């Protein structure tokens, strides 16, 4: 895993080397400052001669520490920005199937706290480990001026504090850190779902009970964190004990009084020379969180898309005239239950086809298969005679508009929400489409018109207006297929009729209308009924009149 993480630093090698050199100089100069201060205490007569070198060394320490931290964070923030870009690009590649699951809390944790936790590795691991190793070797050489046994004690104590204790504690803390990480992901998912469903929870008077359950989960997370912190405390105590025992042993070997002030100073300041090694001792606790986060991120980046297209799919589409579903059987990759079995049907341009049936009968699933979200278990889907597996996913997506049950808006202007930053769409086109969905007067009355800001999650539009805005967005981006996934289920009859009349009048491609409402189904030219994992043609009711 470390090798995989280091791949992202190749272009920042120069900054890493600079950070290492500055940091090493700063740490060695700290020892110089300590030794000069000790020499001034043991040899007051020459203290005035040592004052200026001490001040210069202290300034170098300050500048060096700042330079090492600046360069380290320069590397970390550039790498983290690159990782966020890599995650976003991967999510685009994995979507929409990846986002179709219920693990949005884990994705939020990965994009936010997981990537931030990896700062520990890039800013506080690579360079500090290198500094600790070289610093330790140089300091052993310095203490060899006392005698060989003293140098051996220094080497063993440095190795114990910088390597053995961190490794031992790492082995003990790994399971606890992973448990805490899993509990944190569960808690975030639970909290996200609770916030989204707060209106329903309050309506059913179960908000307090759910909050109590959530608090219990956060208590478990806090317990796991406290156990990890207790392990950190034991590790620090072990390091302090090693430092004290090693110092006393060196004093026992050499005696306290030394013939030279420099040797006396080296002996006195020995417990204070463990700084870079103590930094390594403190790494495992935070580094475990960073590695757990890195494992989540690398797993995502290595995940293969659950798409219907083959690797070499290059066929493109201009307009879709016919879609044929041929003996399709399907079950989701993460489940054993078969959702659809031996389904065959056809869809033609210019007609509205209704998918009706009970919740969970596979209506939305078949629409997602037609859109290429998942690979088929058996059978095939042909689009204008071309097997779906051979069609470039980008070309297929360009021909499909999908309206989910809950409209999706972004925190930006109405114009940007409708055009999705497509500069070729003019305001005149926008107003024409808004007139088609009967929203012209609503937006004309808005203080800023098309520049009116939309705040995601705090929309100032009614449910019907939101659905009509999303339909306007679909009409502004021409396609051959329009998938309506229960878009009118939460609307009143008037708004439902307005939306369906608009689609019937202005959309001339294939319309797949997923619904359980008789009013919506009555607009369909043909109906397919879903039940018991199978699909059959159903008769249509007389059409609604506008």
Short mmCIF file of C-alpha atoms in Angstrom, two decimals:
data_model
loop_
_atom_site.label_atom_id
_atom_site.label_comp_id
_atom_site.label_asym_id
_atom_site.label_seq_id
_atom_site.Cartn_x
_atom_site.Cartn_y
_atom_site.Cartn_z
CA UNK A 1 0.00 0.00 0.00
CA UNK A 2 2.86 2.41 0.79
CA UNK A 3 4.23 1.88 -2.71
CA UNK A 4 0.84 2.76 -4.17
CA UNK A 5 0.68 5.95 -2.09
CA UNK A 6 4.20 6.99 -3.11
CA UNK A 7 3.15 6.87 -6.79
CA UNK A 8 1.40 10.18 -6.24
CA UNK A 9 4.61 11.94 -5.08
CA UNK A 10 6.92 11.33 -8.06
CA UNK A 11 6.40 14.81 -9.48
CA UNK A 12 7.07 16.33 -6.04
CA UNK A 13 10.40 14.59 -5.38
CA UNK A 14 12.28 17.90 -5.35
CA UNK A 15 10.04 19.36 -2.65
CA UNK A 16 10.37 16.16 -0.58
CA UNK A 17 14.18 16.27 -0.77
CA UNK A 18 14.23 19.95 0.21
CA UNK A 19 11.93 19.23 3.14
CA UNK A 20 14.17 16.36 4.26
CA UNK A 21 17.40 18.38 4.09
CA UNK A 22 15.93 21.41 5.87
CA UNK A 23 14.37 19.20 8.53
CA UNK A 24 17.57 17.24 9.15
CA UNK A 25 19.59 20.44 9.52
CA UNK A 26 16.99 21.81 11.93
CA UNK A 27 17.03 18.68 14.12
CA UNK A 28 20.83 18.55 14.26
CA UNK A 29 20.94 22.26 15.06
CA UNK A 30 18.53 21.67 17.95
CA UNK A 31 21.16 19.35 19.43
CA UNK A 32 23.77 22.06 18.90
CA UNK A 33 21.59 24.55 20.80
CA UNK A 34 21.13 22.07 23.67
CA UNK A 35 24.84 21.27 23.83
CA UNK A 36 25.84 24.96 23.76
CA UNK A 37 23.33 25.72 26.56
CA UNK A 38 24.70 22.83 28.66
CA UNK A 39 28.29 23.93 28.03
CA UNK A 40 27.40 27.45 29.20
CA UNK A 41 26.07 25.95 32.45
CA UNK A 42 29.07 23.68 33.03
CA UNK A 43 31.66 26.28 31.92
CA UNK A 44 30.32 29.74 32.89
CA UNK A 45 33.67 31.40 32.19
CA UNK A 46 33.32 30.74 28.46
CA UNK A 47 29.57 31.33 28.32
CA UNK A 48 29.92 34.71 26.61
CA UNK A 49 31.82 33.11 23.74
CA UNK A 50 29.04 30.57 23.23
CA UNK A 51 26.13 33.04 23.35
CA UNK A 52 26.32 34.31 19.74
CA UNK A 53 26.71 30.80 18.21
CA UNK A 54 23.77 29.69 20.34
CA UNK A 55 21.56 32.54 19.10
CA UNK A 56 22.51 31.81 15.47
CA UNK A 57 21.78 28.11 15.96
CA UNK A 58 18.39 28.92 17.53
CA UNK A 59 17.46 31.11 14.54
CA UNK A 60 18.47 28.28 12.18
CA UNK A 61 16.28 25.88 14.17
CA UNK A 62 13.28 28.18 13.84
CA UNK A 63 13.75 28.77 10.12
CA UNK A 64 14.49 25.11 9.49
CA UNK A 65 11.41 23.89 11.37
CA UNK A 66 9.23 26.33 9.43
CA UNK A 67 10.82 25.34 6.12
CA UNK A 68 10.40 21.61 6.77
CA UNK A 69 6.75 22.03 7.78
CA UNK A 70 6.03 24.30 4.81
CA UNK A 71 7.60 21.92 2.29
CA UNK A 72 5.93 18.89 3.88
CA UNK A 73 2.48 20.46 3.74
CA UNK A 74 3.15 21.73 0.23
CA UNK A 75 3.63 18.11 -0.81
CA UNK A 76 0.65 16.90 1.22
CA UNK A 77 -1.86 19.47 -0.04
CA UNK A 78 -0.83 19.03 -3.67
CA UNK A 79 -1.14 15.25 -3.38
CA UNK A 80 -4.48 15.47 -1.57
CA UNK A 81 -5.82 17.78 -4.29
CA UNK A 82 -4.70 15.24 -6.88
CA UNK A 83 -6.32 12.41 -4.91
CA UNK A 84 -9.62 14.29 -4.69
CA UNK A 85 -9.49 14.75 -8.44
CA UNK A 86 -8.74 11.04 -8.90
CA UNK A 87 -11.67 10.09 -6.63
CA UNK A 88 -14.04 12.38 -8.51
CA UNK A 89 -12.94 11.01 -11.88
CA UNK A 90 -13.34 7.46 -10.56
CA UNK A 91 -16.83 8.18 -9.24
CA UNK A 92 -17.75 9.54 -12.67
CA UNK A 93 -16.46 6.28 -14.14
CA UNK A 94 -18.26 4.11 -11.56
CA UNK A 95 -21.49 6.09 -11.65
CA UNK A 96 -24.34 5.72 -11.76
CA UNK A 97 -24.24 2.13 -10.44
CA UNK A 98 -21.89 3.05 -7.57
CA UNK A 99 -24.17 5.88 -6.47
CA UNK A 100 -27.23 3.65 -6.85
CA UNK A 101 -26.25 1.77 -3.67
CA UNK A 102 -27.04 2.77 -0.09
CA UNK A 103 -23.40 3.39 0.87
CA UNK A 104 -23.42 7.16 0.37
CA UNK A 105 -22.22 7.68 3.96
CA UNK A 106 -19.04 5.74 3.18
CA UNK A 107 -18.47 7.81 0.04
CA UNK A 108 -18.90 11.05 2.00
CA UNK A 109 -16.43 9.80 4.60
CA UNK A 110 -13.96 8.88 1.86
CA UNK A 111 -14.20 12.22 0.05
CA UNK A 112 -13.99 14.20 3.29
CA UNK A 113 -12.36 12.78 6.41
CA UNK A 114 -10.55 9.86 4.76
CA UNK A 115 -8.58 12.01 2.33
CA UNK A 116 -7.83 14.52 5.10
CA UNK A 117 -6.55 11.67 7.31
CA UNK A 118 -4.05 10.79 4.59
CA UNK A 119 -2.34 14.13 5.20
CA UNK A 120 -0.60 12.37 8.10
CA UNK A 121 1.20 10.09 5.65
CA UNK A 122 2.27 12.74 3.17
CA UNK A 123 3.04 15.62 5.55
CA UNK A 124 4.16 13.81 8.71
CA UNK A 125 5.49 10.38 7.67
CA UNK A 126 7.69 10.27 4.57
CA UNK A 127 10.14 13.03 5.56
CA UNK A 128 10.06 12.45 9.37
CA UNK A 129 10.91 8.75 8.92
CA UNK A 130 13.86 9.61 6.65
CA UNK A 131 15.02 12.31 9.09
CA UNK A 132 14.70 9.95 12.05
CA UNK A 133 16.84 7.25 10.40
CA UNK A 134 19.67 9.56 9.26
CA UNK A 135 19.54 11.60 12.46
CA UNK A 136 19.85 8.45 14.57
CA UNK A 137 22.91 7.24 12.65
CA UNK A 138 24.62 10.63 12.94
CA UNK A 139 23.90 10.92 16.67
CA UNK A 140 25.28 7.45 17.33
CA UNK A 141 28.49 8.61 15.62
CA UNK A 142 28.53 11.73 17.82
CA UNK A 143 28.10 9.73 21.04
CA UNK A 144 30.86 7.35 20.02
CA UNK A 145 33.17 10.19 21.16
CA UNK A 146 32.36 9.13 24.72
CA UNK A 147 33.20 5.45 24.10
CA UNK A 148 32.01 2.39 22.20
CA UNK A 149 29.65 1.02 24.86
CA UNK A 150 27.94 4.39 25.17
CA UNK A 151 27.41 4.52 21.41
CA UNK A 152 25.92 1.00 21.56
CA UNK A 153 23.47 2.07 24.28
CA UNK A 154 22.49 5.12 22.21
CA UNK A 155 21.92 2.92 19.15
CA UNK A 156 19.75 0.42 21.06
CA UNK A 157 17.69 3.10 22.79
CA UNK A 158 17.13 5.02 19.53
CA UNK A 159 16.07 1.80 17.80
CA UNK A 160 13.72 0.92 20.66
CA UNK A 161 12.02 4.33 20.71
CA UNK A 162 11.93 4.91 16.94
CA UNK A 163 11.29 1.36 15.66
CA UNK A 164 10.51 -1.37 18.21
CA UNK A 165 7.92 0.41 20.37
CA UNK A 166 6.01 1.90 17.37
CA UNK A 167 5.98 -1.49 15.63
CA UNK A 168 4.80 -3.35 18.73
CA UNK A 169 2.06 -0.83 19.43
CA UNK A 170 1.08 -0.82 15.76
CA UNK A 171 0.38 -4.54 15.88
CA UNK A 172 -1.77 -4.08 18.98
CA UNK A 173 -3.67 -1.05 17.74
CA UNK A 174 -4.45 -2.13 14.16
CA UNK A 175 -7.61 -4.08 15.04
CA UNK A 176 -8.87 -1.30 17.32
CA UNK A 177 -8.26 1.37 14.69
CA UNK A 178 -10.03 -0.64 12.00
CA UNK A 179 -13.00 -1.23 14.32
CA UNK A 180 -13.20 2.49 15.07
CA UNK A 181 -13.02 3.28 11.36
CA UNK A 182 -15.86 0.88 10.54
CA UNK A 183 -18.00 2.28 13.35
CA UNK A 184 -17.38 5.81 12.11
CA UNK A 185 -18.56 4.90 8.59
CA UNK A 186 -21.70 3.25 10.03
CA UNK A 187 -22.42 6.31 12.18
CA UNK A 188 -22.05 8.70 9.25
CA UNK A 189 -24.41 6.61 7.12
CA UNK A 190 -26.93 6.47 9.96
CA UNK A 191 -26.69 10.22 10.52
CA UNK A 192 -27.08 10.97 6.81
CA UNK A 193 -30.18 8.79 6.54
CA UNK A 194 -31.64 10.34 9.70
CA UNK A 195 -31.20 13.89 8.38
CA UNK A 196 -32.73 12.98 5.03
CA UNK A 197 -35.73 11.30 6.64
CA UNK A 198 -36.25 13.70 9.54
CA UNK A 199 -39.67 14.84 8.32
CA UNK A 200 -40.92 11.25 8.20
CA UNK A 201 -39.33 10.40 11.57
CA UNK A 202 -41.06 13.34 13.23
CA UNK A 203 -44.35 12.51 11.56
CA UNK A 204 -44.17 8.95 12.92
CA UNK A 205 -42.89 10.22 16.30
CA UNK A 206 -39.80 8.00 16.23
CA UNK A 207 -37.19 10.77 15.90
CA UNK A 208 -36.21 10.54 19.60
CA UNK A 209 -35.86 6.76 19.47
CA UNK A 210 -33.69 6.98 16.35
CA UNK A 211 -31.59 9.69 17.97
CA UNK A 212 -31.07 7.44 20.99
CA UNK A 213 -29.90 4.60 18.73
CA UNK A 214 -27.59 7.01 16.91
CA UNK A 215 -26.10 8.22 20.19
CA UNK A 216 -25.36 4.62 21.14
CA UNK A 217 -23.43 4.24 17.89
CA UNK A 218 -21.43 7.39 18.60
CA UNK A 219 -20.75 6.08 22.12
CA UNK A 220 -19.28 2.90 20.59
CA UNK A 221 -17.12 5.06 18.31
CA UNK A 222 -15.95 7.14 21.29
CA UNK A 223 -15.09 3.97 23.25
CA UNK A 224 -13.02 2.65 20.36
CA UNK A 225 -11.25 6.02 20.10
CA UNK A 226 -10.53 6.07 23.85
CA UNK A 227 -9.03 2.59 23.67
CA UNK A 228 -6.79 3.78 20.87
CA UNK A 229 -5.75 6.84 22.92
CA UNK A 230 -5.00 4.66 25.96
CA UNK A 231 -2.71 2.58 23.78
CA UNK A 232 -0.98 5.81 22.74
CA UNK A 233 -0.47 6.71 26.41
CA UNK A 234 1.12 3.31 27.16
CA UNK A 235 3.42 3.75 24.20
CA UNK A 236 4.57 7.19 25.38
CA UNK A 237 5.22 5.85 28.86
CA UNK A 238 7.27 2.99 27.39
CA UNK A 239 9.35 5.43 25.34
CA UNK A 240 9.97 7.63 28.39
CA UNK A 241 11.08 4.62 30.42
CA UNK A 242 13.53 3.53 27.70
CA UNK A 243 15.01 7.04 27.52
CA UNK A 244 15.47 7.23 31.30
CA UNK A 245 17.01 3.77 31.61
CA UNK A 246 19.38 4.39 28.69
CA UNK A 247 20.52 7.71 30.16
CA UNK A 248 21.17 6.21 33.58
CA UNK A 249 23.05 3.32 31.98
CA UNK A 250 25.31 5.68 30.00
CA UNK A 251 25.99 7.70 33.17
CA UNK A 252 26.82 4.44 34.97
CA UNK A 253 29.19 3.43 32.19
CA UNK A 254 31.01 6.75 31.94
CA UNK A 255 30.44 8.50 35.24
CA UNK A 256 28.79 11.89 35.49
CA UNK A 257 31.95 14.01 35.45
CA UNK A 258 33.68 14.23 32.05
CA UNK A 259 37.09 15.73 31.22
CA UNK A 260 35.78 17.95 28.44
CA UNK A 261 32.80 20.40 28.60
CA UNK A 262 31.57 19.07 25.23
CA UNK A 263 31.46 15.47 26.50
CA UNK A 264 29.82 16.62 29.75
CA UNK A 265 27.18 18.51 27.73
CA UNK A 266 26.51 15.52 25.45
CA UNK A 267 25.98 13.32 28.47
CA UNK A 268 23.63 15.82 30.10
CA UNK A 269 21.41 16.48 27.09
CA UNK A 270 21.09 12.87 25.93
CA UNK A 271 17.42 12.44 27.05
CA UNK A 272 16.57 15.57 25.02
CA UNK A 273 18.01 14.19 21.76
CA UNK A 274 15.09 11.81 21.13
CA UNK A 275 12.92 14.42 19.41
CA UNK A 276 12.87 12.97 15.84
CA UNK A 277 12.55 9.43 17.25
CA UNK A 278 9.64 10.41 19.51
CA UNK A 279 7.94 11.82 16.41
CA UNK A 280 8.13 8.31 14.95
CA UNK A 281 6.76 6.88 18.19
CA UNK A 282 3.68 9.07 17.89
CA UNK A 283 3.05 8.11 14.27
CA UNK A 284 1.24 4.74 14.54
CA UNK A 285 -1.98 6.04 16.14
CA UNK A 286 -2.58 8.72 13.53
CA UNK A 287 -0.90 6.68 10.81
CA UNK A 288 -3.32 3.79 11.35
CA UNK A 289 -6.21 6.13 10.62
CA UNK A 290 -4.35 7.36 7.55
CA UNK A 291 -3.68 3.83 6.31
CA UNK A 292 -7.30 2.81 6.92
CA UNK A 293 -8.37 5.85 4.90
CA UNK A 294 -5.81 5.03 2.19
CA UNK A 295 -7.10 1.46 2.03
CA UNK A 296 -10.63 2.75 1.44
CA UNK A 297 -9.42 5.15 -1.24
CA UNK A 298 -7.21 2.63 -3.07
CA UNK A 299 -10.03 0.07 -3.03
CA UNK A 300 -12.28 2.64 -4.69
CA UNK A 301 -9.65 3.61 -7.27
CA UNK A 302 -9.10 -0.07 -8.15
CA UNK A 303 -12.81 -0.90 -8.34
CA UNK A 304 -14.02 -2.02 -11.75
CA UNK A 305 -17.11 -0.24 -13.12
CA UNK A 306 -20.33 -2.28 -13.00
CA UNK A 307 -21.26 -1.33 -16.55
CA UNK A 308 -22.87 -3.24 -19.37
CA UNK A 309 -20.21 -2.17 -21.86
CA UNK A 310 -17.25 -4.37 -22.73
CA UNK A 311 -13.73 -2.96 -22.40
CA UNK A 312 -13.45 -2.56 -26.17
CA UNK A 313 -16.92 -1.02 -26.64
CA UNK A 314 -16.58 1.65 -29.35
CA UNK A 315 -19.92 1.70 -31.18
CA UNK A 316 -21.62 5.11 -31.18
CA UNK A 317 -25.25 6.18 -31.45
CA UNK A 318 -26.85 9.13 -33.24
CA UNK A 319 -30.58 8.59 -32.70
CA UNK A 320 -32.27 5.60 -31.08
CA UNK A 321 -35.23 4.25 -33.03
CA UNK A 322 -35.79 0.90 -31.33
CA UNK A 323 -34.71 -0.89 -28.15
CA UNK A 324 -35.09 -4.67 -27.90
CA UNK A 325 -34.83 -6.55 -24.62
CA UNK A 326 -34.16 -10.18 -25.44
CA UNK A 327 -34.64 -12.87 -22.73
CA UNK A 328 -32.91 -10.80 -20.04
CA UNK A 329 -32.28 -12.30 -16.63
CA UNK A 330 -30.67 -10.15 -13.95
CA UNK A 331 -29.61 -10.10 -10.33
CA UNK A 332 -27.59 -7.34 -8.67
CA UNK A 333 -23.87 -8.12 -8.20
CA UNK A 334 -24.14 -7.81 -4.42
CA UNK A 335 -27.31 -9.94 -4.04
CA UNK A 336 -28.31 -13.53 -4.65
CA UNK A 337 -31.97 -12.91 -5.48
CA UNK A 338 -32.94 -12.82 -9.16
CA UNK A 339 -34.82 -9.58 -9.90
CA UNK A 340 -35.81 -10.22 -13.53
CA UNK A 341 -36.15 -13.56 -15.31
CA UNK A 342 -36.39 -14.12 -19.10
CA UNK A 343 -37.75 -10.65 -19.89
CA UNK A 344 -38.39 -9.72 -23.52
CA UNK A 345 -39.97 -6.52 -24.86
CA UNK A 346 -39.42 -3.77 -27.44
CA UNK A 347 -39.58 0.04 -27.32
CA UNK A 348 -40.03 2.29 -30.36
CA UNK A 349 -39.37 5.96 -31.01
CA UNK A 350 -42.41 8.20 -30.71
CA UNK A 351 -44.26 6.13 -28.13
CA UNK A 352 -44.75 6.32 -24.39
CA UNK A 353 -44.28 2.93 -22.77
CA UNK A 354 -45.45 2.41 -19.21
CA UNK A 355 -43.75 0.07 -16.74
CA UNK A 356 -46.29 -0.78 -14.02
CA UNK A 357 -46.22 -3.14 -11.07
CA UNK A 358 -45.70 -3.38 -7.34
CA UNK A 359 -42.76 -1.76 -5.60
CA UNK A 360 -39.67 -3.94 -5.95
CA UNK A 361 -40.97 -5.80 -9.00
CA UNK A 362 -38.05 -4.69 -11.19
CA UNK A 363 -39.48 -1.70 -13.10
CA UNK A 364 -36.65 0.69 -12.27
CA UNK A 365 -34.12 -2.13 -12.55
CA UNK A 366 -35.01 -2.83 -16.18
CA UNK A 367 -34.78 0.88 -17.00
CA UNK A 368 -31.30 0.96 -15.43
CA UNK A 369 -30.27 -2.06 -17.48
CA UNK A 370 -31.43 -0.30 -20.67
CA UNK A 371 -29.36 2.73 -19.61
CA UNK A 372 -26.32 0.43 -19.21
CA UNK A 373 -25.85 0.80 -15.47
CA UNK A 374 -25.22 -2.89 -14.82
CA UNK A 375 -24.03 -5.91 -16.81
CA UNK A 376 -26.75 -8.45 -17.62
CA UNK A 377 -26.73 -11.83 -15.94
CA UNK A 378 -28.20 -13.47 -19.05
CA UNK A 379 -29.74 -12.36 -22.34
CA UNK A 380 -29.04 -9.22 -24.33
CA UNK A 381 -30.30 -5.74 -25.05
CA UNK A 382 -30.12 -4.41 -28.61
CA UNK A 383 -30.24 -0.73 -29.45
CA UNK A 384 -30.90 -0.16 -33.13
CA UNK A 385 -29.66 -3.72 -33.62
CA UNK A 386 -26.36 -3.12 -31.77
CA UNK A 387 -25.61 -5.19 -28.68
CA UNK A 388 -25.50 -2.93 -25.62
CA UNK A 389 -22.14 -4.43 -24.61
CA UNK A 390 -20.55 -3.00 -27.77
CA UNK A 391 -21.81 0.57 -27.33
CA UNK A 392 -19.54 3.27 -25.91
CA UNK A 393 -21.12 4.23 -22.52
CA UNK A 394 -20.58 7.94 -23.18
CA UNK A 395 -22.44 7.68 -26.49
CA UNK A 396 -25.32 5.84 -24.78
CA UNK A 397 -25.55 8.38 -21.94
CA UNK A 398 -25.69 11.21 -24.48
CA UNK A 399 -28.92 9.71 -25.86
CA UNK A 400 -30.70 9.21 -22.52
CA UNK A 401 -32.32 11.64 -20.08
CA UNK A 402 -33.22 10.27 -16.66
CA UNK A 403 -35.70 11.94 -14.29
CA UNK A 404 -35.61 10.29 -10.85
CA UNK A 405 -38.38 10.47 -8.29
CA UNK A 406 -36.49 13.09 -6.29
CA UNK A 407 -35.26 16.03 -8.43
CA UNK A 408 -31.55 16.81 -8.27
CA UNK A 409 -30.37 20.43 -8.06
CA UNK A 410 -27.04 22.07 -7.37
CA UNK A 411 -26.24 25.13 -5.26
CA UNK A 412 -25.94 27.59 -8.14
CA UNK A 413 -28.22 29.70 -10.35
CA UNK A 414 -31.38 28.47 -12.06
CA UNK A 415 -29.65 29.02 -15.41
CA UNK A 416 -26.66 26.85 -14.46
CA UNK A 417 -28.95 24.15 -13.07
CA UNK A 418 -30.83 24.03 -16.37
CA UNK A 419 -27.88 24.29 -18.78
CA UNK A 420 -25.34 22.40 -16.62
CA UNK A 421 -22.85 25.01 -17.87
CA UNK A 422 -23.42 24.19 -21.54
CA UNK A 423 -22.48 27.54 -23.13
CA UNK A 424 -24.29 26.68 -26.38
CA UNK A 425 -27.72 26.92 -24.69
CA UNK A 426 -29.04 30.46 -24.96
CA UNK A 427 -31.41 32.30 -22.63
CA UNK A 428 -33.96 32.39 -25.44
CA UNK A 429 -33.95 28.59 -25.56
CA UNK A 430 -34.31 28.45 -21.78
CA UNK A 431 -37.35 30.77 -21.77
CA UNK A 432 -38.94 28.76 -24.60
CA UNK A 433 -38.65 25.54 -22.59
CA UNK A 434 -39.79 27.24 -19.39
CA UNK A 435 -42.88 28.36 -21.27
CA UNK A 436 -43.50 24.75 -22.32
CA UNK A 437 -43.42 23.60 -18.68
CA UNK A 438 -45.49 26.61 -17.53
CA UNK A 439 -42.77 28.20 -15.39
CA UNK A 440 -42.21 31.42 -17.30
CA UNK A 441 -44.28 33.64 -15.01
CA UNK A 442 -42.78 32.02 -11.90
CA UNK A 443 -39.22 32.83 -13.00
CA UNK A 444 -40.13 36.27 -14.38
CA UNK A 445 -41.43 37.17 -10.93
CA UNK A 446 -38.22 36.04 -9.26
CA UNK A 447 -35.99 38.93 -8.21
CA UNK A 448 -33.00 37.73 -10.24
CA UNK A 449 -34.81 35.74 -12.92
CA UNK A 450 -32.55 33.02 -14.32
CA UNK A 451 -29.80 34.22 -11.98
CA UNK A 452 -31.91 33.29 -8.95
CA UNK A 453 -29.77 31.15 -6.69
CA UNK A 454 -30.83 27.61 -5.90
CA UNK A 455 -29.59 26.22 -2.60
CA UNK A 456 -29.50 22.42 -2.60
CA UNK A 457 -31.69 21.07 0.20
CA UNK A 458 -33.40 24.45 0.74
CA UNK A 459 -35.31 24.90 -2.52
CA UNK A 460 -37.75 27.79 -2.79
CA UNK A 461 -39.79 25.92 -5.40
CA UNK A 462 -42.76 23.63 -4.77
CA UNK A 463 -42.54 19.90 -5.52
CA UNK A 464 -44.40 20.40 -8.78
CA UNK A 465 -42.15 23.29 -9.80
CA UNK A 466 -39.06 21.23 -9.02
CA UNK A 467 -40.25 18.39 -11.24
CA UNK A 468 -41.06 20.84 -14.03
CA UNK A 469 -37.63 22.46 -13.72
CA UNK A 470 -36.02 19.05 -14.03
CA UNK A 471 -38.17 18.31 -17.07
CA UNK A 472 -37.08 21.65 -18.55
CA UNK A 473 -33.46 20.59 -18.08
CA UNK A 474 -34.18 17.35 -19.94
CA UNK A 475 -35.84 19.21 -22.82
CA UNK A 476 -32.84 21.56 -23.09
CA UNK A 477 -30.52 18.57 -23.56
CA UNK A 478 -31.92 16.65 -26.56
CA UNK A 479 -31.97 12.85 -26.27
CA UNK A 480 -33.56 9.80 -27.86
CA UNK A 481 -34.81 8.22 -24.62
CA UNK A 482 -36.51 9.81 -21.62
CA UNK A 483 -36.78 7.69 -18.48
CA UNK A 484 -39.33 8.87 -15.92
CA UNK A 485 -38.79 6.99 -12.66
CA UNK A 486 -41.95 7.72 -10.63
CA UNK A 487 -41.52 11.49 -11.23
CA UNK A 488 -45.14 12.33 -10.41
CA UNK A 489 -45.66 10.04 -7.43
CA UNK A 490 -45.54 12.92 -4.95
CA UNK A 491 -47.46 15.45 -7.06
CA UNK A 492 -51.06 16.52 -7.15
CA UNK A 493 -53.24 15.67 -10.15
CA UNK A 494 -52.85 19.10 -11.76
CA UNK A 495 -49.05 19.08 -11.72
CA UNK A 496 -48.97 15.45 -12.85
CA UNK A 497 -51.22 16.23 -15.84
CA UNK A 498 -49.16 19.32 -16.73
CA UNK A 499 -45.91 17.37 -16.77
CA UNK A 500 -47.28 14.45 -18.76
CA UNK A 501 -49.01 16.74 -21.25
CA UNK A 502 -45.72 18.59 -21.78
CA UNK A 503 -43.86 15.34 -22.42
CA UNK A 504 -46.53 14.15 -24.85
CA UNK A 505 -46.47 17.45 -26.75
CA UNK A 506 -42.74 18.22 -26.87
CA UNK A 507 -40.79 14.97 -26.49
CA UNK A 508 -40.72 12.77 -29.58
CA UNK A 509 -38.30 10.00 -28.63
CA UNK A 510 -38.84 6.85 -26.59
CA UNK A 511 -40.46 7.59 -23.22
CA UNK A 512 -40.18 4.97 -20.48
CA UNK A 513 -42.64 5.89 -17.75
CA UNK A 514 -42.25 3.97 -14.50
CA UNK A 515 -45.34 4.43 -12.37
CA UNK A 516 -47.82 2.78 -10.04
CA UNK A 517 -50.50 5.45 -10.59
CA UNK A 518 -53.39 4.74 -12.93
CA UNK A 519 -53.50 8.40 -14.00
CA UNK A 520 -49.92 8.24 -15.25
CA UNK A 521 -50.34 4.81 -16.85
CA UNK A 522 -53.30 6.12 -18.86
CA UNK A 523 -50.93 8.34 -20.85
CA UNK A 524 -48.94 5.32 -22.11
CA UNK A 525 -49.31 3.99 -25.65
CA UNK A 526 -48.35 0.54 -24.35
CA UNK A 527 -48.02 -0.98 -20.88
CA UNK A 528 -45.79 -3.70 -19.50
CA UNK A 529 -46.75 -5.21 -16.16
CA UNK A 530 -44.02 -6.46 -13.80
CA UNK A 531 -44.77 -9.31 -11.38
CA UNK A 532 -43.00 -12.40 -10.01
CA UNK A 533 -39.69 -11.43 -11.71
CA UNK A 534 -41.34 -11.49 -15.14
CA UNK A 535 -42.87 -8.96 -17.53
CA UNK A 536 -46.02 -9.23 -19.62
CA UNK A 537 -47.86 -6.88 -21.97
CA UNK A 538 -50.92 -5.23 -20.44
CA UNK A 539 -53.87 -3.43 -21.94
CA UNK A 540 -54.02 0.34 -21.68
CA UNK A 541 -56.87 2.47 -20.43
CA UNK A 542 -58.33 5.21 -22.64
CA UNK A 543 -55.95 8.18 -22.90
CA UNK A 544 -56.33 11.20 -20.67
CA UNK A 545 -57.44 14.31 -22.51
CA UNK A 546 -55.48 17.51 -21.99
#
